[in-house]
JSON list of C-alpha atoms and ligand atoms in Angstrom, two decimals:
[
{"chain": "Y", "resi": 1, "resn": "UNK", "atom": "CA", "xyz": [-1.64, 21.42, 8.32]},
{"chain": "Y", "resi": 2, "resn": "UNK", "atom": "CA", "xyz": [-4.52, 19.05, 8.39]},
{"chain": "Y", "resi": 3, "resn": "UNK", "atom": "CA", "xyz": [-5.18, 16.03, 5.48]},
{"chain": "Y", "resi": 4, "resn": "UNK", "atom": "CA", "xyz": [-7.49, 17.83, 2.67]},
{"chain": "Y", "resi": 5, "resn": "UNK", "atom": "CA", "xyz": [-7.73, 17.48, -1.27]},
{"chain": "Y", "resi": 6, "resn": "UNK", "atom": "CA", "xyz": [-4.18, 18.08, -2.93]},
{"chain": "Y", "resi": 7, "resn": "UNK", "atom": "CA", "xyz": [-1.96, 17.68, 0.11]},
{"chain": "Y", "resi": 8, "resn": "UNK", "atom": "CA", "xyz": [0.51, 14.76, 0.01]},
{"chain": "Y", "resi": 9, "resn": "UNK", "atom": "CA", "xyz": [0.66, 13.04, 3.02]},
{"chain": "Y", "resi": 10, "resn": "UNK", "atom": "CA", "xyz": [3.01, 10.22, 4.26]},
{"chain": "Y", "resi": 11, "resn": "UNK", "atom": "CA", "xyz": [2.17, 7.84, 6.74]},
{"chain": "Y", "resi": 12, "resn": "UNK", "atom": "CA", "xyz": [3.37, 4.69, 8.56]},
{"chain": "Y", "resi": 13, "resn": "UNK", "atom": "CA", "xyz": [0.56, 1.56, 8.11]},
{"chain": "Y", "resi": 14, "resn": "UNK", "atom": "CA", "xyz": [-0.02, -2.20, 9.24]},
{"chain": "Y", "resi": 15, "resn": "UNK", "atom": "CA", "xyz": [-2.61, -3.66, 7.09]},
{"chain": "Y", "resi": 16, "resn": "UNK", "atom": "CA", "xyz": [-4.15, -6.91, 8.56]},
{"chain": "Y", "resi": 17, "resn": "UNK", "atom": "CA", "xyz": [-7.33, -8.41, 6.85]},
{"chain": "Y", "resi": 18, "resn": "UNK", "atom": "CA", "xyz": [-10.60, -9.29, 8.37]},
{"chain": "Y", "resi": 19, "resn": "UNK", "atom": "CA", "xyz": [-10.14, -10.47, 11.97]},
{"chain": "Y", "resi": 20, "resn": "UNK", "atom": "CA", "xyz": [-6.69, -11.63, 11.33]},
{"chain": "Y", "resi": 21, "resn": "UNK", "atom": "CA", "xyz": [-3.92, -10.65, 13.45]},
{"chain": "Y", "resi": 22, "resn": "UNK", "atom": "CA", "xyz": [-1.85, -11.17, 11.00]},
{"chain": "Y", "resi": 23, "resn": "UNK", "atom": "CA", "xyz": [-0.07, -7.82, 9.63]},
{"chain": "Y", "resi": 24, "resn": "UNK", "atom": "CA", "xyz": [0.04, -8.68, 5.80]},
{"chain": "Y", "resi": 25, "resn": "UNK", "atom": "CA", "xyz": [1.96, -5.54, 4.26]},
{"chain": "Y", "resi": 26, "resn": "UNK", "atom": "CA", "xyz": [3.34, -2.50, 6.03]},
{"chain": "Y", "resi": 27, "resn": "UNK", "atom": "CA", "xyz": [5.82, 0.56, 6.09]},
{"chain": "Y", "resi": 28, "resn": "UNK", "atom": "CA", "xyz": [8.16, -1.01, 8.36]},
{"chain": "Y", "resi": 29, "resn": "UNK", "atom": "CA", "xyz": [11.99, -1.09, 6.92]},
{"chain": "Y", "resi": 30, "resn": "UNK", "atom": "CA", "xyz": [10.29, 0.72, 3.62]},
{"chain": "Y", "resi": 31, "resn": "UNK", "atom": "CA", "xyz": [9.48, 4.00, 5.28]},
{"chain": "Y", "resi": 32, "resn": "UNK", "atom": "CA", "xyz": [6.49, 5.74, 5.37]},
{"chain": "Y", "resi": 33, "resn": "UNK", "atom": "CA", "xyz": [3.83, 5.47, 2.28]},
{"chain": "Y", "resi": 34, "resn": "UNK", "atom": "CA", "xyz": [3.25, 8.94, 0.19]},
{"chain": "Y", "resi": 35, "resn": "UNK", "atom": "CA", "xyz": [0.70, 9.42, -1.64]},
{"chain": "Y", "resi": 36, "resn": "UNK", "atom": "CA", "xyz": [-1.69, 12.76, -3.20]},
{"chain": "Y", "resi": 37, "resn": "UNK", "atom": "CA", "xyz": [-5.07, 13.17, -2.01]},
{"chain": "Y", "resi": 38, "resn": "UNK", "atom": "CA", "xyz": [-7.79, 13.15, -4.64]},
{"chain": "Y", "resi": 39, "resn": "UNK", "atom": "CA", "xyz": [-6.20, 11.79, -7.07]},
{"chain": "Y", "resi": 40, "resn": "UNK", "atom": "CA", "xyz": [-6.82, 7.57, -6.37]},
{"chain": "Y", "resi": 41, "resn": "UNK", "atom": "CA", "xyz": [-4.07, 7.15, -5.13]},
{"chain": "Y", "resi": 42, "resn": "UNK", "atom": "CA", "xyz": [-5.33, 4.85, -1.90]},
{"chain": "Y", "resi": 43, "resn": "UNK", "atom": "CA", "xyz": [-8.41, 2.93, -1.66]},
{"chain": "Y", "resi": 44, "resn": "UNK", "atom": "CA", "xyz": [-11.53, 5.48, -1.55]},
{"chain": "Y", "resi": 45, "resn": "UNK", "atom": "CA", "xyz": [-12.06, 4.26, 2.36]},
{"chain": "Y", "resi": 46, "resn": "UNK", "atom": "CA", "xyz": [-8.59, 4.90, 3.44]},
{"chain": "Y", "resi": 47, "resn": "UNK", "atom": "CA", "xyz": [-8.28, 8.04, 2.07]},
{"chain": "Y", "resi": 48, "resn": "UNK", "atom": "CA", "xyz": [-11.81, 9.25, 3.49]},
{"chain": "Y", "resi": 49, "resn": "UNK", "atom": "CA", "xyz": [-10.94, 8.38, 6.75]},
{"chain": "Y", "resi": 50, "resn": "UNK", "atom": "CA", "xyz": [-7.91, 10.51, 7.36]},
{"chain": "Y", "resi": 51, "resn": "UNK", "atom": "CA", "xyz": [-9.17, 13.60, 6.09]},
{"chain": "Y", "resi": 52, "resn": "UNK", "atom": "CA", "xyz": [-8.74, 16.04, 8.81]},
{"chain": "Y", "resi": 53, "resn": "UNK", "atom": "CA", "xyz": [-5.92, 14.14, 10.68]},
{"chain": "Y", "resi": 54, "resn": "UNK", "atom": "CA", "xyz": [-2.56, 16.28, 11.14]},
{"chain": "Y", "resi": 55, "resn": "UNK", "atom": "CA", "xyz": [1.46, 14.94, 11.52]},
{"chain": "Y", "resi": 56, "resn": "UNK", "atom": "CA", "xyz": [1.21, 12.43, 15.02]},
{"chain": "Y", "resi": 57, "resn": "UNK", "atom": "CA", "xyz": [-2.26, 11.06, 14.35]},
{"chain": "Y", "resi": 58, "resn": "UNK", "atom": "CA", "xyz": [-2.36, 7.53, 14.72]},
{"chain": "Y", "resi": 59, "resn": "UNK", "atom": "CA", "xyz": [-5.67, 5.79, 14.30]},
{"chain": "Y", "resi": 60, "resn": "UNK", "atom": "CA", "xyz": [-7.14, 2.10, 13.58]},
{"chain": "Y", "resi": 61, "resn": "UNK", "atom": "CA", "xyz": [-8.89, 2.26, 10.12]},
{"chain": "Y", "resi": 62, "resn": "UNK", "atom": "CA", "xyz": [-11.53, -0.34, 9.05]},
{"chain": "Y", "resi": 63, "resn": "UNK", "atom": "CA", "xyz": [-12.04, -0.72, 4.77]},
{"chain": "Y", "resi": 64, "resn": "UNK", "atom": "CA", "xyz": [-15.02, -2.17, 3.85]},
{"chain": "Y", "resi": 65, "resn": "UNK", "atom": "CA", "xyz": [-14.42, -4.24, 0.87]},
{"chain": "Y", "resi": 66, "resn": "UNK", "atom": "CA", "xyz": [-16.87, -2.02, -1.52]},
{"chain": "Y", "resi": 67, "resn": "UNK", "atom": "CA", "xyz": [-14.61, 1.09, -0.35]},
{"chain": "Y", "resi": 68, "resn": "UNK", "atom": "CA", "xyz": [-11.58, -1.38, -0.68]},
{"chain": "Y", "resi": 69, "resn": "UNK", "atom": "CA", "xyz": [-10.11, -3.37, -3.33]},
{"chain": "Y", "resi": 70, "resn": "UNK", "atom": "CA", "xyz": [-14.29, -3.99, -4.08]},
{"chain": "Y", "resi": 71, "resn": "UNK", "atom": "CA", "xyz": [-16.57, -7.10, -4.31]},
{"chain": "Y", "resi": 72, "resn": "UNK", "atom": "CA", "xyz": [-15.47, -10.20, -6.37]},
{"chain": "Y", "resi": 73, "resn": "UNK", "atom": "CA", "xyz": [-16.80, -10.34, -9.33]},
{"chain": "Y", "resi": 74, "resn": "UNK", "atom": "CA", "xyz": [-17.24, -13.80, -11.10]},
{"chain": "Y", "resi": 75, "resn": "UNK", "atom": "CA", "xyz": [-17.62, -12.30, -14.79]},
{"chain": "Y", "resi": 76, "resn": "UNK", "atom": "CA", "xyz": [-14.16, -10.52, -14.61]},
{"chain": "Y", "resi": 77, "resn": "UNK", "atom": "CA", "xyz": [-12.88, -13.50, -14.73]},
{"chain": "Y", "resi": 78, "resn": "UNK", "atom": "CA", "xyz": [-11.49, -13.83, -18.65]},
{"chain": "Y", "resi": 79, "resn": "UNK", "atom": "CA", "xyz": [-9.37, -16.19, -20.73]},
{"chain": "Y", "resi": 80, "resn": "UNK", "atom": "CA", "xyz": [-7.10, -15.92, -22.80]},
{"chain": "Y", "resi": 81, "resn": "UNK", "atom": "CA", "xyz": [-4.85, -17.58, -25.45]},
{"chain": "Y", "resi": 82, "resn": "UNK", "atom": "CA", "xyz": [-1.18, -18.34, -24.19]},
{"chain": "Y", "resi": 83, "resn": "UNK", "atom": "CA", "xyz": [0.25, -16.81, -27.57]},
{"chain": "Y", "resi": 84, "resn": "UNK", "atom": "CA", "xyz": [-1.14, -14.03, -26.35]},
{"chain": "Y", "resi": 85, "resn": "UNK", "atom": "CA", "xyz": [1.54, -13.57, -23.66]},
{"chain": "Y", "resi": 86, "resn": "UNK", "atom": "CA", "xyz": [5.28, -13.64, -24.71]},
{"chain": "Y", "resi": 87, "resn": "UNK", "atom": "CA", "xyz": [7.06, -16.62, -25.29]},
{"chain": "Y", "resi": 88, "resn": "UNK", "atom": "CA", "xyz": [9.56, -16.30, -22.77]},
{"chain": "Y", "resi": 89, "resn": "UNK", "atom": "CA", "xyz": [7.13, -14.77, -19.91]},
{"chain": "Y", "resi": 90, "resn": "UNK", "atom": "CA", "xyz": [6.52, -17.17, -16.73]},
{"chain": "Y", "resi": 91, "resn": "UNK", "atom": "CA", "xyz": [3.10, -17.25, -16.04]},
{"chain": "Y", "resi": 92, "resn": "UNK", "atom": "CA", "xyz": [2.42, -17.35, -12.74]},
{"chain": "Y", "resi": 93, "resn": "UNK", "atom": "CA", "xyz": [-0.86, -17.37, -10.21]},
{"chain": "Y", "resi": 94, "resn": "UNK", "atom": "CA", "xyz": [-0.60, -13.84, -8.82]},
{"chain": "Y", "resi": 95, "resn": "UNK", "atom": "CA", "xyz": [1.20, -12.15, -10.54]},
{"chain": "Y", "resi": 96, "resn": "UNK", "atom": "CA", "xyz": [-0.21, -8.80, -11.81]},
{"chain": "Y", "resi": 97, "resn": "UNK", "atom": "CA", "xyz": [-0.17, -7.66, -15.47]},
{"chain": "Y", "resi": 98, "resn": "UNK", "atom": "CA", "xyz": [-1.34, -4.35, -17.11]},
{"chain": "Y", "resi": 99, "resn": "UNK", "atom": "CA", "xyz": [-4.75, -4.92, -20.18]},
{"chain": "Y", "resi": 100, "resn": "UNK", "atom": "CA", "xyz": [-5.30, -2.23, -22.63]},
{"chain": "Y", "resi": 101, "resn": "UNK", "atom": "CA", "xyz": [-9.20, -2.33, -23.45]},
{"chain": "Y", "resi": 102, "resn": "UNK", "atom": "CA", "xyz": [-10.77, -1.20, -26.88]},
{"chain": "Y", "resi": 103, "resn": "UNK", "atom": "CA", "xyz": [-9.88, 2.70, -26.13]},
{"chain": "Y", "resi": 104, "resn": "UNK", "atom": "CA", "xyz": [-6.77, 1.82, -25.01]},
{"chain": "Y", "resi": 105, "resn": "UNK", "atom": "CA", "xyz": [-7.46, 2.70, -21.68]},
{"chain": "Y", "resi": 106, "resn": "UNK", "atom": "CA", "xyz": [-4.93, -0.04, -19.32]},
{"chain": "Y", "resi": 107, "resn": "UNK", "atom": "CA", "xyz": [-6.21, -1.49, -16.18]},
{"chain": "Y", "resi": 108, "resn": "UNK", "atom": "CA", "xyz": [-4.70, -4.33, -14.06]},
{"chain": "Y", "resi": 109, "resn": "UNK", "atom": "CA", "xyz": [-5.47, -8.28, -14.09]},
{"chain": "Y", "resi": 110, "resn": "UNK", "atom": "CA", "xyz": [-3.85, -10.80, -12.33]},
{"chain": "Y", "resi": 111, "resn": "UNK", "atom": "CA", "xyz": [-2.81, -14.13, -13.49]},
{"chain": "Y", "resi": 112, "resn": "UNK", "atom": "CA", "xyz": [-5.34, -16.48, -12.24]},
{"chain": "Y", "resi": 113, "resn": "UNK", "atom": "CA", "xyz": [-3.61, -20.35, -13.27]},
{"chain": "Y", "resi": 114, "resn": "UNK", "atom": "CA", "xyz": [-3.54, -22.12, -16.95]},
{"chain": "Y", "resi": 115, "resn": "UNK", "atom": "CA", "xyz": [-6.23, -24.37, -18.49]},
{"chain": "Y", "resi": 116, "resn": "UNK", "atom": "CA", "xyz": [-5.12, -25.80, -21.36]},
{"chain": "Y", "resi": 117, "resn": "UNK", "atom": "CA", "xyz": [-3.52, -23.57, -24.03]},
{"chain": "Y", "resi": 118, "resn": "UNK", "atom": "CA", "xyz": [-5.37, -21.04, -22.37]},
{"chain": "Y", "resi": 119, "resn": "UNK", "atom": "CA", "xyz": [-4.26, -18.48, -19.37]},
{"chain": "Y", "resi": 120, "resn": "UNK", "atom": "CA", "xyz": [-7.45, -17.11, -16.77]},
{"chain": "Y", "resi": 121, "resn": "UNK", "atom": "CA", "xyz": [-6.86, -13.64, -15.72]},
{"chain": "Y", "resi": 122, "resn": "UNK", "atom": "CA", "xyz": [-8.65, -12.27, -12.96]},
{"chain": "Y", "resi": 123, "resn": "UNK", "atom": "CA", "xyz": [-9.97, -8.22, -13.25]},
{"chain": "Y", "resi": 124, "resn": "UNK", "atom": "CA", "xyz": [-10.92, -9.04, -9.55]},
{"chain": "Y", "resi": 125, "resn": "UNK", "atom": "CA", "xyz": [-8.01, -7.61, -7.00]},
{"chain": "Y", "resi": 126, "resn": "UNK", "atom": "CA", "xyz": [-6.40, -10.17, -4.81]},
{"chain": "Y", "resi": 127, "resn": "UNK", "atom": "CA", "xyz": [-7.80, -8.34, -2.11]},
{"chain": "Y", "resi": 128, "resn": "UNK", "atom": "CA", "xyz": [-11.35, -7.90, -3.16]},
{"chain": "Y", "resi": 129, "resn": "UNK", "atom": "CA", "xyz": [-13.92, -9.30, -0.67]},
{"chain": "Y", "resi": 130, "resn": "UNK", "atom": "CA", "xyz": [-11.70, -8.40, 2.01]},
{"chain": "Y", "resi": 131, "resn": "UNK", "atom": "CA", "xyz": [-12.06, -5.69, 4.97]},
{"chain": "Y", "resi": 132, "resn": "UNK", "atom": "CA", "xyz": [-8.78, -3.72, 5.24]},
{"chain": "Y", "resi": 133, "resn": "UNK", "atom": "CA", "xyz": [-7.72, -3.04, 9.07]},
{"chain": "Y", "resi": 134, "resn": "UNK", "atom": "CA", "xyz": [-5.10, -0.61, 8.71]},
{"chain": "Y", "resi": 135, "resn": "UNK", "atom": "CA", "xyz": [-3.40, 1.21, 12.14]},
{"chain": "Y", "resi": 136, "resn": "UNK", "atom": "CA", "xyz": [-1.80, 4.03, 10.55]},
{"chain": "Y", "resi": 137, "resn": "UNK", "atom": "CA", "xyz": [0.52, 7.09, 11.79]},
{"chain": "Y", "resi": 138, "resn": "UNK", "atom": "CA", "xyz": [0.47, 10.46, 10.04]},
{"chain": "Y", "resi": 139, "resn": "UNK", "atom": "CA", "xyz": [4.49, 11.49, 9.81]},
{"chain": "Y", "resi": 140, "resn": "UNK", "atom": "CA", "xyz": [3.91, 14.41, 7.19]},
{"chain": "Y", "resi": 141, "resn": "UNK", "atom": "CA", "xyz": [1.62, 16.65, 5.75]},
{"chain": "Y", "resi": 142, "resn": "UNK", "atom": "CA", "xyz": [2.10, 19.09, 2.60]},
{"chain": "Y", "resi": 143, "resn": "UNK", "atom": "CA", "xyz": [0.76, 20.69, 0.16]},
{"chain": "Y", "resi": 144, "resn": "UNK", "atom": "CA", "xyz": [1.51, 19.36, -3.65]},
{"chain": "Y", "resi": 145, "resn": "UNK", "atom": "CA", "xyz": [3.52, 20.93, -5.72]},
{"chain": "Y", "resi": 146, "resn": "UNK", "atom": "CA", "xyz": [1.90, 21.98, -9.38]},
{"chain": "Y", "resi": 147, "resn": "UNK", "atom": "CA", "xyz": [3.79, 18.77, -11.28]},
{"chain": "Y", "resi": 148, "resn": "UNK", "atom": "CA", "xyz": [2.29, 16.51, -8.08]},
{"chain": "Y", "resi": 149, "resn": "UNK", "atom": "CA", "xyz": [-1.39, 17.75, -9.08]},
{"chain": "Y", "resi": 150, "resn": "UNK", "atom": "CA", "xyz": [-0.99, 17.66, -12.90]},
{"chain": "Y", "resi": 151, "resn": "UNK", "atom": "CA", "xyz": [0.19, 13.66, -12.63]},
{"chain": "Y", "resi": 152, "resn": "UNK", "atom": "CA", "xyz": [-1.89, 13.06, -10.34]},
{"chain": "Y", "resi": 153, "resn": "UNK", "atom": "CA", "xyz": [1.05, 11.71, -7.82]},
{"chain": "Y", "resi": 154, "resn": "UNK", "atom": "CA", "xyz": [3.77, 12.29, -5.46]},
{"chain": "Y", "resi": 155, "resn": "UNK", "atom": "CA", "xyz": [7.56, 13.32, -6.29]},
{"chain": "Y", "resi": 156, "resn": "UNK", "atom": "CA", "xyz": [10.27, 13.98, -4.48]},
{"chain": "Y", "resi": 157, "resn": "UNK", "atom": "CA", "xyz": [12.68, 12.23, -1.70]},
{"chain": "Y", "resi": 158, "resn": "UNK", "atom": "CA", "xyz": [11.64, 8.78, -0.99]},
{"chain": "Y", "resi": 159, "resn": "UNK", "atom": "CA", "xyz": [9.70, 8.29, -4.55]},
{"chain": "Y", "resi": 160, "resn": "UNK", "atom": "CA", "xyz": [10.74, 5.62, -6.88]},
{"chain": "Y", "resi": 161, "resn": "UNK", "atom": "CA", "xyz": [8.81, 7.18, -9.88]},
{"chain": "Y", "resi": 162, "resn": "UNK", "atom": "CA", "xyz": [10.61, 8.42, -12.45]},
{"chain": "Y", "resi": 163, "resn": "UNK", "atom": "CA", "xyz": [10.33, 10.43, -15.69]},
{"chain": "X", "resi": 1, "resn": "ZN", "atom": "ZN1", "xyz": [5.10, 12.30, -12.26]}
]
């Protein structure tokens, strides 16, 4: 079976950035990734590329960062009042938290530092600008089952996500 929309697929990665050698996250001693096709799961580049590929493929992947985690953008920078964060929370640089906008609609920021009484978090990815080198190996292919396609992501052995 070969990598189309609404198959899950796992795979073993090494993601280095740029022309690093340096392998910055990976499958090893976590097992492969899974993830649904289609459905945003990966970065739109990733996923592009493996279309097609069947169980043994092993290729070297190259992300640009606009079909990556995107381009940096300055004005997604916001701040915020520290009341506006619990009490007892520890804010710290890099660490990711979850913004409902006006339709209540969440996406992710990440803590950028404190100035002041105020906290700057970043709508930027800590991996935008970057190029994404992965090497990747394609360990399973499979269709999704109905539940996989109407949540839009992957059950079953291995997954964490609960319900
Ligand atoms: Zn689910």
């Amino acid at each position: 079976m070969k990598i189309g929309k609404d198959t899950v697929v796992s795979m073993e990665y090494e993601l280095r950035l740029g022309g690093s050698d340096e392998v910055i996250d990976s499958s090893e001693g976590e097992g492969p990734l899974s993830f649904l096709i289609g459905h945003d799961n990966i970065v739109t580049g990733l996923e592009k590329q493996i279309l097609g590929l069947a169980v043994g493929d092993e290729r070297d992947i190259e992300v640009a960062p606009e079909d990556g985690y995107g381009v940096r953008d300055e004005s997604k920078l916001i701040a915020v009042p520290r009341t506006v964060l619990p009490q007892d929370f520890e804010i710290e640089p890099g660490l990711p938290l979850e913004l409902e906008d006006e339709q209540g609609e969440s996406f992710p920021v990440w803590i950028a530092g404190v100035e002041g009484d105020q906290v700057m978090l970043d709508g930027n990815h800590p991996l935008a600008d970057e190029t994404l080198r992965f090497h990747i190996k394609i360990t399973e292919v499979r269709k999704a089952t109905a539940t996989e396609l109407t949540h839009g992501h992957v059950h079953g052995e291995g997954d964490h996500h609960h319900h």
